Short mmCIF file of C-alpha atoms and ligand atoms in Angstrom, two decimals:
data_model
loop_
_atom_site.label_atom_id
_atom_site.label_comp_id
_atom_site.label_asym_id
_atom_site.label_seq_id
_atom_site.Cartn_x
_atom_site.Cartn_y
_atom_site.Cartn_z
CA UNK A 754 186.34 -231.12 40.52
CA UNK A 755 186.47 -235.37 39.69
CA UNK A 756 187.25 -236.41 36.52
CA UNK A 757 186.37 -240.29 36.00
CA UNK A 758 187.19 -242.10 32.86
CA UNK A 759 185.75 -245.78 31.95
CA UNK A 760 187.41 -247.56 29.63
CA UNK A 761 184.92 -250.40 28.43
CA UNK A 762 187.61 -251.48 25.97
CA UNK A 763 189.39 -255.33 26.24
CA UNK A 764 192.97 -253.91 25.01
CA UNK A 765 194.38 -251.53 27.05
CA UNK A 766 197.04 -250.03 24.56
CA UNK A 767 195.12 -250.18 21.30
CA UNK A 768 192.50 -247.31 19.22
CA UNK A 769 189.79 -247.03 22.39
CA UNK A 770 192.19 -246.83 25.45
CA UNK A 771 193.77 -244.32 23.38
CA UNK A 772 191.38 -241.99 22.44
CA UNK A 773 190.02 -241.87 26.01
CA UNK A 774 192.87 -241.70 27.74
CA UNK A 775 193.33 -237.87 25.25
CA UNK A 776 190.08 -236.98 26.50
CA UNK A 777 191.13 -238.25 30.26
CA UNK A 778 193.96 -236.09 29.52
CA UNK A 779 191.95 -232.94 27.95
CA UNK A 780 189.51 -233.05 31.15
CA UNK A 781 192.69 -233.26 33.42
CA UNK A 782 194.90 -230.23 31.82
CA UNK A 783 191.50 -228.16 32.28
CA UNK A 784 191.46 -228.47 36.04
CA UNK A 785 194.70 -230.50 37.16
CA UNK A 786 191.72 -232.20 39.32
CA UNK A 787 191.52 -235.55 40.81
CA UNK A 788 190.90 -238.13 38.28
CA UNK A 789 190.89 -241.41 38.29
CA UNK A 790 191.02 -244.11 34.86
CA UNK A 791 189.06 -247.43 34.99
CA UNK A 792 189.39 -250.34 33.23
CA UNK A 793 185.90 -251.90 33.62
CA UNK A 794 187.90 -255.70 31.90
CA UNK A 795 189.98 -255.79 35.17
CA UNK A 796 187.04 -255.67 37.23
CA UNK A 797 184.32 -258.71 38.01
CA UNK A 798 180.91 -257.79 37.91
CA UNK A 799 177.70 -258.24 36.38
CA UNK A 800 174.76 -256.44 35.02
CA UNK A 801 171.92 -255.46 36.21
CA UNK A 802 169.39 -258.20 37.61
CA UNK A 803 166.10 -256.53 37.77
CA UNK A 804 165.89 -256.78 41.51
CA UNK A 805 164.56 -252.93 41.59
CA UNK A 806 166.01 -252.56 45.23
CA UNK A 807 166.71 -249.37 43.97
CA UNK A 808 163.13 -248.13 43.55
CA UNK A 809 161.98 -248.87 47.17
CA UNK A 810 160.55 -245.86 48.77
CA UNK A 811 163.26 -246.22 51.34
CA UNK A 812 166.02 -244.05 51.60
CA UNK A 813 168.35 -246.72 52.59
CA UNK A 814 168.01 -248.28 49.00
CA UNK A 815 166.67 -245.90 46.47
CA UNK A 816 168.29 -244.69 43.48
CA UNK A 817 171.71 -246.92 44.49
CA UNK A 818 172.40 -250.59 43.24
CA UNK A 819 172.20 -253.15 45.83
CA UNK A 820 174.38 -255.29 43.97
CA UNK A 821 177.87 -255.57 45.40
CA UNK A 822 180.52 -256.98 43.68
CA UNK A 823 183.72 -255.14 41.39
CA UNK A 824 181.76 -253.01 40.44
CA UNK A 825 179.99 -250.99 43.29
CA UNK A 826 183.09 -248.69 44.01
CA UNK A 827 182.97 -247.46 40.42
CA UNK A 828 179.01 -246.63 40.43
CA UNK A 829 179.73 -244.25 43.23
CA UNK A 830 182.28 -242.44 42.12
CA UNK A 831 180.51 -242.14 38.34
CA UNK A 832 177.67 -240.37 40.47
CA UNK A 833 179.91 -238.42 42.57
CA UNK A 834 181.92 -237.16 39.21
CA UNK A 835 182.06 -233.61 37.42
CA UNK A 836 182.84 -235.20 34.32
CA UNK A 837 182.50 -239.14 33.14
CA UNK A 838 184.41 -240.17 30.50
CA UNK A 839 182.72 -243.30 28.64
CA UNK A 840 185.03 -244.93 26.08
CA UNK A 841 183.91 -248.59 24.27
CA UNK A 842 184.62 -249.92 20.56
CA UNK A 843 181.78 -250.70 18.71
CA UNK A 844 180.95 -254.86 18.81
CA UNK A 845 178.26 -256.16 17.05
CA UNK A 846 176.86 -252.65 16.27
CA UNK A 847 176.44 -252.32 19.69
CA UNK A 848 179.00 -251.10 22.86
CA UNK A 849 180.62 -253.41 24.44
CA UNK A 850 178.98 -256.04 26.96
CA UNK A 851 181.13 -254.78 29.59
CA UNK A 852 180.01 -251.22 28.88
CA UNK A 853 176.43 -252.08 28.52
CA UNK A 854 176.67 -253.86 31.97
CA UNK A 855 178.01 -251.00 33.33
CA UNK A 856 175.44 -248.72 31.82
CA UNK A 857 172.54 -250.98 33.21
CA UNK A 858 173.92 -250.76 36.84
CA UNK A 859 175.09 -247.00 36.61
CA UNK A 860 171.49 -245.58 34.51
CA UNK A 861 168.78 -247.81 36.41
CA UNK A 862 168.97 -246.76 39.61
CA UNK A 863 169.27 -242.81 38.27
CA UNK A 864 165.84 -243.20 36.97
CA UNK A 865 162.18 -243.70 39.25
CA UNK A 866 159.15 -246.06 37.13
CA UNK A 867 157.65 -242.54 38.18
CA UNK A 868 154.78 -240.68 35.40
CA UNK A 869 157.65 -238.44 34.24
CA UNK A 870 160.84 -241.23 34.73
CA UNK A 871 162.24 -238.22 37.15
CA UNK A 872 165.84 -238.71 37.38
CA UNK A 873 167.29 -239.55 40.72
CA UNK A 874 171.13 -238.07 40.35
CA UNK A 875 172.43 -234.35 40.17
CA UNK A 876 172.30 -234.53 36.41
CA UNK A 877 174.65 -232.02 36.69
CA UNK A 878 177.79 -234.30 35.60
CA UNK A 879 179.33 -234.05 32.17
CA UNK A 880 179.52 -237.01 30.01
CA UNK A 881 181.61 -237.56 27.18
CA UNK A 882 181.63 -240.60 25.14
CA UNK A 883 183.78 -242.26 23.16
CA UNK A 884 183.64 -244.60 20.36
CA UNK A 885 185.12 -246.51 17.80
CA UNK A 886 184.86 -248.71 15.28
CA UNK A 887 185.58 -250.13 11.84
CA UNK A 888 182.54 -248.93 10.02
CA UNK A 889 182.89 -246.21 7.70
CA UNK A 890 181.90 -242.50 8.73
CA UNK A 891 178.29 -241.82 10.29
CA UNK A 892 176.95 -245.67 9.90
CA UNK A 893 176.15 -245.45 13.85
CA UNK A 894 174.99 -242.04 13.55
CA UNK A 895 171.11 -243.01 15.33
CA UNK A 896 172.78 -244.73 17.76
CA UNK A 897 175.00 -242.48 19.12
CA UNK A 898 172.67 -240.34 19.32
CA UNK A 899 170.09 -242.42 21.25
CA UNK A 900 172.89 -243.47 23.95
CA UNK A 901 173.71 -239.11 24.46
CA UNK A 902 170.29 -238.59 24.37
CA UNK A 903 169.64 -241.16 27.31
CA UNK A 904 172.40 -239.97 29.34
CA UNK A 905 171.85 -236.34 28.32
CA UNK A 906 168.36 -237.30 30.43
CA UNK A 907 169.31 -239.58 33.88
CA UNK A 908 173.48 -237.81 34.29
CA UNK A 909 173.89 -234.95 32.07
CA UNK A 910 174.75 -232.73 28.74
CA UNK A 911 176.16 -235.61 27.17
CA UNK A 912 177.98 -235.41 23.81
CA UNK A 913 180.77 -238.14 21.98
CA UNK A 914 183.18 -238.58 19.70
CA UNK A 915 184.44 -241.21 17.07
CA UNK A 916 187.38 -243.25 15.20
CA UNK A 917 186.14 -244.80 12.52
CA UNK A 918 187.96 -247.68 10.34
CA UNK A 919 190.17 -247.92 12.64
CA UNK A 920 192.87 -250.06 12.40
CA UNK A 921 192.83 -253.91 14.01
CA UNK A 922 196.16 -255.45 13.19
CA UNK A 923 199.99 -254.87 12.88
CA UNK A 924 200.22 -257.46 9.53
CA UNK A 925 196.05 -257.61 7.52
CA UNK A 926 197.89 -260.31 5.74
CA UNK A 927 198.34 -262.90 9.50
CA UNK A 928 194.60 -262.98 9.35
CA UNK A 929 191.55 -263.90 7.61
CA UNK A 930 190.37 -260.21 6.50
CA UNK A 931 190.54 -259.27 2.98
CA UNK A 932 187.60 -257.16 3.12
CA UNK A 933 189.66 -254.29 4.75
CA UNK A 934 190.79 -252.01 2.08
CA UNK A 935 194.50 -252.00 3.86
CA UNK A 936 196.54 -249.23 2.81
CA UNK A 937 193.28 -246.66 3.53
CA UNK A 938 192.91 -248.29 6.73
CA UNK A 939 196.60 -247.87 7.41
CA UNK A 940 196.69 -244.57 6.44
CA UNK A 941 193.99 -243.17 8.43
CA UNK A 942 196.20 -244.59 11.49
CA UNK A 943 199.02 -242.80 11.04
CA UNK A 944 197.01 -239.82 9.62
CA UNK A 945 192.97 -239.36 10.84
CA UNK A 946 193.90 -240.87 14.11
CA UNK A 947 195.95 -238.28 15.70
CA UNK A 948 193.01 -235.50 14.52
CA UNK A 949 190.50 -237.85 15.95
CA UNK A 950 192.64 -238.07 19.39
CA UNK A 951 192.64 -234.39 19.23
CA UNK A 952 189.23 -233.92 19.12
CA UNK A 953 188.74 -236.70 22.52
CA UNK A 954 191.39 -234.13 24.07
CA UNK A 955 189.24 -230.78 22.89
CA UNK A 956 186.35 -232.57 24.14
CA UNK A 957 187.68 -233.66 27.85
CA UNK A 958 188.92 -230.48 28.02
CA UNK A 959 185.60 -228.60 27.11
CA UNK A 960 183.36 -230.52 29.35
CA UNK A 961 185.58 -230.21 32.40
CA UNK A 962 186.02 -226.41 31.44
CA UNK A 963 182.52 -226.00 31.42
CA UNK A 964 181.62 -227.65 34.79
CA UNK A 965 184.74 -225.62 36.04
CA UNK A 966 182.42 -222.52 35.03
CA UNK A 967 179.60 -223.67 36.79
CA UNK A 968 181.00 -224.15 39.88
CA UNK A 969 182.38 -220.54 40.13
CA UNK A 970 179.16 -219.42 39.14
CA UNK A 971 178.99 -218.14 35.55
CA UNK A 972 176.94 -221.21 33.97
CA UNK A 973 173.72 -222.73 35.55
CA UNK A 974 173.36 -226.46 36.87
CA UNK A 975 170.63 -228.66 35.05
CA UNK A 976 170.47 -229.87 38.34
CA UNK A 977 166.80 -231.18 39.72
CA UNK A 978 166.37 -232.77 43.10
CA UNK A 979 166.97 -236.13 44.23
CA UNK A 980 163.40 -237.43 45.59
CA UNK A 981 160.91 -239.78 45.19
C1 FMN B 988 183.96 -259.40 18.76
C2 FMN B 988 183.79 -257.65 18.53
C3 FMN B 988 182.89 -257.36 16.78
C4 FMN B 988 182.98 -255.80 16.41
N1 FMN B 988 181.82 -255.79 16.08
C5 FMN B 988 182.17 -254.48 14.78
C6 FMN B 988 180.83 -254.19 14.41
O1 FMN B 988 179.40 -253.76 14.01
N2 FMN B 988 181.01 -252.54 13.98
C7 FMN B 988 182.21 -252.01 13.32
O2 FMN B 988 182.07 -250.82 13.35
N3 FMN B 988 183.14 -252.58 14.07
C8 FMN B 988 183.31 -253.53 14.81
N4 FMN B 988 184.19 -254.10 15.14
C9 FMN B 988 185.82 -253.43 15.10
C10 FMN B 988 185.47 -253.16 16.57
O3 FMN B 988 184.99 -251.94 16.21
C11 FMN B 988 187.04 -251.87 16.11
O4 FMN B 988 188.30 -252.38 14.99
C12 FMN B 988 187.51 -250.92 17.16
O5 FMN B 988 188.34 -249.35 16.80
C13 FMN B 988 188.45 -252.20 18.54
O6 FMN B 988 188.70 -250.91 18.98
P1 FMN B 988 189.86 -250.74 19.98
O7 FMN B 988 191.15 -251.16 19.46
O8 FMN B 988 190.24 -250.76 21.34
O9 FMN B 988 190.63 -252.54 20.36
C14 FMN B 988 184.21 -255.44 16.27
C15 FMN B 988 185.14 -255.74 17.00
C16 FMN B 988 185.09 -256.95 17.69
C17 FMN B 988 186.42 -257.47 18.20
#
């Protein structure tokens, strides 16, 4: 079983990376399998260039991104992954540009322009999203559900966990940032964030256990054949 974590946050030691790390640990605890943690900001790559090579009725090109750059090996690993964990902070009501560029390159070869938009990947990968943000509560729920629906259709069963009203600075007094209720944010960081990380751990563990059961034949795969 292969577990792949894709971190779409710039900072390796802040909220998103920490929470995604918990999800990764959870998945690894369930399987003791091969796992890899990739930081997108370490890679040199761009988003989809719309060349449509991945739609060509040519089996050497079909369903694979033709662009060769720092993302290429990661895309192959993502396609082969049994459990894929993707983490992103919310930047301007969206995932980060790096996460978005990864998704374009990963998802577009995974669908056709056929009438049924049939997926080309085996759609048996379990996907767990991790989102962190400043906003309160359920602010971006529709957005998260939209992303999860998309990856469920193209990649495989998907779910998400969140941490909101995250701590951005150690010392808020050094920044132009009077909009924050600092005591509340600090309290949440101490009391709530560990619980959010625990929820991420449990998600990773659950997804990996689910795949394990599928491999052992106790649940059905939703796999569909790759075809054009
Ligand atoms: C460029 C930028 C844009 C942001 N935009 C939003 C936003 O639209 N909504 C929100 O809730 N938080 C926003 N934030 C806050 C981050 O999503 C939040 O602090 C997140 O937890 C940061 O993740 P990190 O600690 O892993 O870096 C933004 C932060 C940055 C740096």
